[in-house]
């Protein structure tokens, strides 16, 4: 088992994340607490990931101020069932992005294994916890050094150079997260 702790810089948060390898998958359990602008929040999430770093299922329990929400997703033959309903717009998507956690950047970084100077564009299920939204986003990863990636949303309304450790876990995500 590996435990990783992150400090959310802009989100004024602390995340305690545990990653455990089972027979043919990884289990991730994480807790986040923080405040952003006038909102206080707490999140518990669990992920099941195959050994290729593709998400297979997730459960997110969130409370933002007094609003509680639960998001459950299961990948079934390339389709996503989210909160008991098939969501065709998410078909054949292998990654999620939880807005308040840097952990989900590890999924494409470890799965894509792109060479230095190479880039790739992917689709993710973006879970915007503070706004209680789920949508498809395109993201680009460009590997600029052994342990550094340039990340971009497409269209490019956000970009950052993310530093990771030798296992692909975020060490520093400028203005957003820092491992401690």
PDB file of C-alpha atoms in Angstrom:
ATOM      1  CA  UNK A   1       0.000   0.000   0.000  1.00  0.00           C
ATOM      2  CA  UNK A   2       1.114   3.555  -0.705  1.00  0.00           C
ATOM      3  CA  UNK A   3      -0.176   6.665   1.044  1.00  0.00           C
ATOM      4  CA  UNK A   4       0.078  10.079  -0.597  1.00  0.00           C
ATOM      5  CA  UNK A   5      -0.864  13.417   0.948  1.00  0.00           C
ATOM      6  CA  UNK A   6      -1.563  16.583  -1.009  1.00  0.00           C
ATOM      7  CA  UNK A   7      -2.163  20.149   0.025  1.00  0.00           C
ATOM      8  CA  UNK A   8      -4.648  22.002  -2.159  1.00  0.00           C
ATOM      9  CA  UNK A   9      -3.210  25.466  -2.714  1.00  0.00           C
ATOM     10  CA  UNK A  10      -6.106  27.407  -4.234  1.00  0.00           C
ATOM     11  CA  UNK A  11      -8.668  24.968  -2.829  1.00  0.00           C
ATOM     12  CA  UNK A  12      -7.267  25.225   0.729  1.00  0.00           C
ATOM     13  CA  UNK A  13      -7.543  21.482   1.196  1.00  0.00           C
ATOM     14  CA  UNK A  14      -5.807  18.417   2.541  1.00  0.00           C
ATOM     15  CA  UNK A  15      -6.081  15.056   0.772  1.00  0.00           C
ATOM     16  CA  UNK A  16      -5.072  11.693   2.207  1.00  0.00           C
ATOM     17  CA  UNK A  17      -4.959   9.085  -0.566  1.00  0.00           C
ATOM     18  CA  UNK A  18      -4.266   5.371  -0.196  1.00  0.00           C
ATOM     19  CA  UNK A  19      -3.439   3.166  -3.193  1.00  0.00           C
ATOM     20  CA  UNK A  20      -3.508  -0.609  -2.714  1.00  0.00           C
ATOM     21  CA  UNK A  21      -2.708  -3.292  -5.291  1.00  0.00           C
ATOM     22  CA  UNK A  22      -5.014  -6.292  -5.363  1.00  0.00           C
ATOM     23  CA  UNK A  23      -4.679  -9.300  -7.694  1.00  0.00           C
ATOM     24  CA  UNK A  24      -5.472  -7.648 -11.019  1.00  0.00           C
ATOM     25  CA  UNK A  25      -6.463  -4.111 -10.087  1.00  0.00           C
ATOM     26  CA  UNK A  26      -5.694  -1.123  -7.889  1.00  0.00           C
ATOM     27  CA  UNK A  27      -7.994   0.216  -5.193  1.00  0.00           C
ATOM     28  CA  UNK A  28      -7.811   3.896  -4.316  1.00  0.00           C
ATOM     29  CA  UNK A  29      -9.456   5.404  -1.251  1.00  0.00           C
ATOM     30  CA  UNK A  30      -9.114   9.075  -0.524  1.00  0.00           C
ATOM     31  CA  UNK A  31     -10.470  11.772   1.770  1.00  0.00           C
ATOM     32  CA  UNK A  32     -10.371  15.503   1.039  1.00  0.00           C
ATOM     33  CA  UNK A  33     -11.462  18.403   3.246  1.00  0.00           C
ATOM     34  CA  UNK A  34     -11.173  22.066   2.396  1.00  0.00           C
ATOM     35  CA  UNK A  35     -12.635  25.452   1.641  1.00  0.00           C
ATOM     36  CA  UNK A  36     -12.845  27.374  -1.602  1.00  0.00           C
ATOM     37  CA  UNK A  37     -14.064  30.958  -1.679  1.00  0.00           C
ATOM     38  CA  UNK A  38     -17.135  30.751   0.585  1.00  0.00           C
ATOM     39  CA  UNK A  39     -17.700  26.990   0.234  1.00  0.00           C
ATOM     40  CA  UNK A  40     -16.595  24.315   2.697  1.00  0.00           C
ATOM     41  CA  UNK A  41     -16.393  20.779   1.373  1.00  0.00           C
ATOM     42  CA  UNK A  42     -15.507  17.204   2.210  1.00  0.00           C
ATOM     43  CA  UNK A  43     -15.096  14.353  -0.234  1.00  0.00           C
ATOM     44  CA  UNK A  44     -14.573  10.623   0.127  1.00  0.00           C
ATOM     45  CA  UNK A  45     -13.828   8.770  -3.065  1.00  0.00           C
ATOM     46  CA  UNK A  46     -13.055   5.173  -3.996  1.00  0.00           C
ATOM     47  CA  UNK A  47     -11.736   4.046  -7.361  1.00  0.00           C
ATOM     48  CA  UNK A  48     -11.162   0.652  -8.914  1.00  0.00           C
ATOM     49  CA  UNK A  49      -8.496   0.815 -11.622  1.00  0.00           C
ATOM     50  CA  UNK A  50      -7.170  -1.967 -13.837  1.00  0.00           C
ATOM     51  CA  UNK A  51      -3.424  -2.545 -14.097  1.00  0.00           C
ATOM     52  CA  UNK A  52      -3.360  -0.416 -17.285  1.00  0.00           C
ATOM     53  CA  UNK A  53      -4.475   2.558 -15.135  1.00  0.00           C
ATOM     54  CA  UNK A  54      -7.948   2.689 -16.707  1.00  0.00           C
ATOM     55  CA  UNK A  55     -10.836   3.486 -14.395  1.00  0.00           C
ATOM     56  CA  UNK A  56     -13.323   0.650 -13.947  1.00  0.00           C
ATOM     57  CA  UNK A  57     -15.566   2.080 -11.236  1.00  0.00           C
ATOM     58  CA  UNK A  58     -15.808   5.009  -8.864  1.00  0.00           C
ATOM     59  CA  UNK A  59     -17.836   6.202  -5.900  1.00  0.00           C
ATOM     60  CA  UNK A  60     -17.720   9.798  -4.735  1.00  0.00           C
ATOM     61  CA  UNK A  61     -19.432  11.041  -1.610  1.00  0.00           C
ATOM     62  CA  UNK A  62     -19.316  14.826  -1.399  1.00  0.00           C
ATOM     63  CA  UNK A  63     -20.671  17.528   0.789  1.00  0.00           C
ATOM     64  CA  UNK A  64     -20.350  21.139  -0.350  1.00  0.00           C
ATOM     65  CA  UNK A  65     -21.699  23.368   2.401  1.00  0.00           C
ATOM     66  CA  UNK A  66     -25.002  21.621   3.207  1.00  0.00           C
ATOM     67  CA  UNK A  67     -25.507  19.976  -0.215  1.00  0.00           C
ATOM     68  CA  UNK A  68     -24.685  16.258  -0.169  1.00  0.00           C
ATOM     69  CA  UNK A  69     -24.195  14.222  -3.336  1.00  0.00           C
ATOM     70  CA  UNK A  70     -23.250  10.708  -4.352  1.00  0.00           C
ATOM     71  CA  UNK A  71     -21.837   9.828  -7.759  1.00  0.00           C
ATOM     72  CA  UNK A  72     -21.361   6.158  -8.622  1.00  0.00           C
ATOM     73  CA  UNK A  73     -19.943   4.990 -11.921  1.00  0.00           C
ATOM     74  CA  UNK A  74     -19.337   1.531 -13.370  1.00  0.00           C
ATOM     75  CA  UNK A  75     -17.754   0.754 -16.707  1.00  0.00           C
ATOM     76  CA  UNK A  76     -19.641  -2.034 -18.459  1.00  0.00           C
ATOM     77  CA  UNK A  77     -18.293  -3.207 -21.832  1.00  0.00           C
ATOM     78  CA  UNK A  78     -17.048   0.273 -22.751  1.00  0.00           C
ATOM     79  CA  UNK A  79     -20.209   2.043 -21.594  1.00  0.00           C
ATOM     80  CA  UNK A  80     -20.623   3.979 -18.371  1.00  0.00           C
ATOM     81  CA  UNK A  81     -23.472   3.492 -15.957  1.00  0.00           C
ATOM     82  CA  UNK A  82     -23.567   6.545 -13.690  1.00  0.00           C
ATOM     83  CA  UNK A  83     -26.008   6.648 -10.793  1.00  0.00           C
ATOM     84  CA  UNK A  84     -27.868   3.661 -12.265  1.00  0.00           C
ATOM     85  CA  UNK A  85     -28.300   5.114 -15.752  1.00  0.00           C
ATOM     86  CA  UNK A  86     -26.308   4.417 -18.916  1.00  0.00           C
ATOM     87  CA  UNK A  87     -24.617   7.605 -20.121  1.00  0.00           C
ATOM     88  CA  UNK A  88     -23.830   7.187 -23.841  1.00  0.00           C
ATOM     89  CA  UNK A  89     -21.812  10.417 -24.004  1.00  0.00           C
ATOM     90  CA  UNK A  90     -19.169   8.720 -21.822  1.00  0.00           C
ATOM     91  CA  UNK A  91     -18.808   5.556 -23.951  1.00  0.00           C
ATOM     92  CA  UNK A  92     -15.237   4.314 -24.432  1.00  0.00           C
ATOM     93  CA  UNK A  93     -13.727   6.842 -22.006  1.00  0.00           C
ATOM     94  CA  UNK A  94     -10.995   5.298 -19.849  1.00  0.00           C
ATOM     95  CA  UNK A  95     -10.245   8.158 -17.447  1.00  0.00           C
ATOM     96  CA  UNK A  96     -11.956  10.440 -14.966  1.00  0.00           C
ATOM     97  CA  UNK A  97     -10.841  13.809 -13.635  1.00  0.00           C
ATOM     98  CA  UNK A  98     -11.986  14.709 -10.127  1.00  0.00           C
ATOM     99  CA  UNK A  99     -11.779  18.489  -9.932  1.00  0.00           C
ATOM    100  CA  UNK A 100     -10.429  18.676  -6.373  1.00  0.00           C
ATOM    101  CA  UNK A 101      -7.777  15.920  -6.593  1.00  0.00           C
ATOM    102  CA  UNK A 102      -4.476  15.586  -8.460  1.00  0.00           C
ATOM    103  CA  UNK A 103      -4.655  11.783  -8.218  1.00  0.00           C
ATOM    104  CA  UNK A 104      -6.704  11.399 -11.390  1.00  0.00           C
ATOM    105  CA  UNK A 105      -3.855  12.935 -13.451  1.00  0.00           C
ATOM    106  CA  UNK A 106      -1.918   9.757 -12.606  1.00  0.00           C
ATOM    107  CA  UNK A 107      -4.328   7.644 -14.662  1.00  0.00           C
ATOM    108  CA  UNK A 108      -3.473   8.994 -18.153  1.00  0.00           C
ATOM    109  CA  UNK A 109       0.170   9.665 -17.230  1.00  0.00           C
ATOM    110  CA  UNK A 110       0.733   6.005 -16.343  1.00  0.00           C
ATOM    111  CA  UNK A 111      -1.536   4.569 -19.017  1.00  0.00           C
ATOM    112  CA  UNK A 112      -0.311   6.568 -22.006  1.00  0.00           C
ATOM    113  CA  UNK A 113       3.399   6.232 -21.213  1.00  0.00           C
ATOM    114  CA  UNK A 114       4.288   8.835 -23.855  1.00  0.00           C
ATOM    115  CA  UNK A 115       7.893   9.650 -24.713  1.00  0.00           C
ATOM    116  CA  UNK A 116       9.628  12.938 -23.990  1.00  0.00           C
ATOM    117  CA  UNK A 117       8.520  15.490 -26.583  1.00  0.00           C
ATOM    118  CA  UNK A 118       5.405  13.495 -27.478  1.00  0.00           C
ATOM    119  CA  UNK A 119       1.805  14.482 -26.824  1.00  0.00           C
ATOM    120  CA  UNK A 120      -1.599  12.901 -26.804  1.00  0.00           C
ATOM    121  CA  UNK A 121      -5.187  14.085 -26.497  1.00  0.00           C
ATOM    122  CA  UNK A 122      -7.736  12.161 -24.463  1.00  0.00           C
ATOM    123  CA  UNK A 123     -11.337  12.421 -23.322  1.00  0.00           C
ATOM    124  CA  UNK A 124     -12.189  12.264 -19.627  1.00  0.00           C
ATOM    125  CA  UNK A 125     -15.300  12.176 -17.518  1.00  0.00           C
ATOM    126  CA  UNK A 126     -14.864  15.446 -15.638  1.00  0.00           C
ATOM    127  CA  UNK A 127     -16.431  15.511 -12.190  1.00  0.00           C
ATOM    128  CA  UNK A 128     -16.737  19.123 -11.066  1.00  0.00           C
ATOM    129  CA  UNK A 129     -17.518  18.599  -7.401  1.00  0.00           C
ATOM    130  CA  UNK A 130     -17.982  22.237  -6.388  1.00  0.00           C
ATOM    131  CA  UNK A 131     -20.519  22.850  -9.161  1.00  0.00           C
ATOM    132  CA  UNK A 132     -22.073  19.360  -9.004  1.00  0.00           C
ATOM    133  CA  UNK A 133     -21.546  18.768 -12.754  1.00  0.00           C
ATOM    134  CA  UNK A 134     -20.423  15.785 -14.819  1.00  0.00           C
ATOM    135  CA  UNK A 135     -19.285  16.302 -18.409  1.00  0.00           C
ATOM    136  CA  UNK A 136     -16.901  15.105 -21.114  1.00  0.00           C
ATOM    137  CA  UNK A 137     -13.726  17.138 -21.500  1.00  0.00           C
ATOM    138  CA  UNK A 138     -10.777  16.825 -23.847  1.00  0.00           C
ATOM    139  CA  UNK A 139      -7.321  17.120 -22.340  1.00  0.00           C
ATOM    140  CA  UNK A 140      -3.841  17.123 -23.795  1.00  0.00           C
ATOM    141  CA  UNK A 141      -0.732  15.749 -22.119  1.00  0.00           C
ATOM    142  CA  UNK A 142       2.706  16.668 -23.459  1.00  0.00           C
ATOM    143  CA  UNK A 143       5.713  15.004 -21.835  1.00  0.00           C
ATOM    144  CA  UNK A 144       8.378  17.698 -21.535  1.00  0.00           C
ATOM    145  CA  UNK A 145      10.869  15.869 -19.272  1.00  0.00           C
ATOM    146  CA  UNK A 146      11.256  12.523 -17.518  1.00  0.00           C
ATOM    147  CA  UNK A 147       8.965  13.591 -14.663  1.00  0.00           C
ATOM    148  CA  UNK A 148       7.223  16.676 -16.077  1.00  0.00           C
ATOM    149  CA  UNK A 149       4.104  17.016 -18.221  1.00  0.00           C
ATOM    150  CA  UNK A 150       2.351  19.984 -19.738  1.00  0.00           C
ATOM    151  CA  UNK A 151      -1.376  19.606 -19.225  1.00  0.00           C
ATOM    152  CA  UNK A 152      -3.985  21.510 -21.264  1.00  0.00           C
ATOM    153  CA  UNK A 153      -7.752  21.589 -21.361  1.00  0.00           C
ATOM    154  CA  UNK A 154      -9.115  21.705 -24.915  1.00  0.00           C
ATOM    155  CA  UNK A 155     -10.139  24.294 -25.890  1.00  0.00           C
ATOM    156  CA  UNK A 156      -7.184  25.763 -24.022  1.00  0.00           C
ATOM    157  CA  UNK A 157      -8.783  27.598 -21.133  1.00  0.00           C
ATOM    158  CA  UNK A 158      -6.284  26.138 -18.648  1.00  0.00           C
ATOM    159  CA  UNK A 159      -2.745  24.752 -18.769  1.00  0.00           C
ATOM    160  CA  UNK A 160      -0.056  23.808 -16.265  1.00  0.00           C
ATOM    161  CA  UNK A 161       3.279  22.018 -16.050  1.00  0.00           C
ATOM    162  CA  UNK A 162       2.799  19.106 -13.671  1.00  0.00           C
ATOM    163  CA  UNK A 163       5.739  17.475 -11.868  1.00  0.00           C
ATOM    164  CA  UNK A 164       5.360  13.788 -10.957  1.00  0.00           C
ATOM    165  CA  UNK A 165       7.436  11.230  -9.095  1.00  0.00           C
ATOM    166  CA  UNK A 166       8.830   8.043 -10.634  1.00  0.00           C
ATOM    167  CA  UNK A 167       5.417   6.362 -10.123  1.00  0.00           C
ATOM    168  CA  UNK A 168       3.440   9.066 -11.930  1.00  0.00           C
ATOM    169  CA  UNK A 169       1.960  10.613  -8.772  1.00  0.00           C
ATOM    170  CA  UNK A 170       1.727  14.413  -8.779  1.00  0.00           C
ATOM    171  CA  UNK A 171       4.411  16.116  -6.688  1.00  0.00           C
ATOM    172  CA  UNK A 172       3.614  19.673  -7.747  1.00  0.00           C
ATOM    173  CA  UNK A 173       0.753  21.094  -9.777  1.00  0.00           C
ATOM    174  CA  UNK A 174       1.340  24.887  -9.906  1.00  0.00           C
ATOM    175  CA  UNK A 175      -1.269  26.959  -8.064  1.00  0.00           C
ATOM    176  CA  UNK A 176      -3.345  23.846  -7.368  1.00  0.00           C
ATOM    177  CA  UNK A 177      -1.644  20.996  -5.471  1.00  0.00           C
ATOM    178  CA  UNK A 178       1.581  20.066  -3.719  1.00  0.00           C
ATOM    179  CA  UNK A 179       2.529  16.675  -2.274  1.00  0.00           C
ATOM    180  CA  UNK A 180       3.780  16.676   1.314  1.00  0.00           C
TER     181      UNK A 180
END
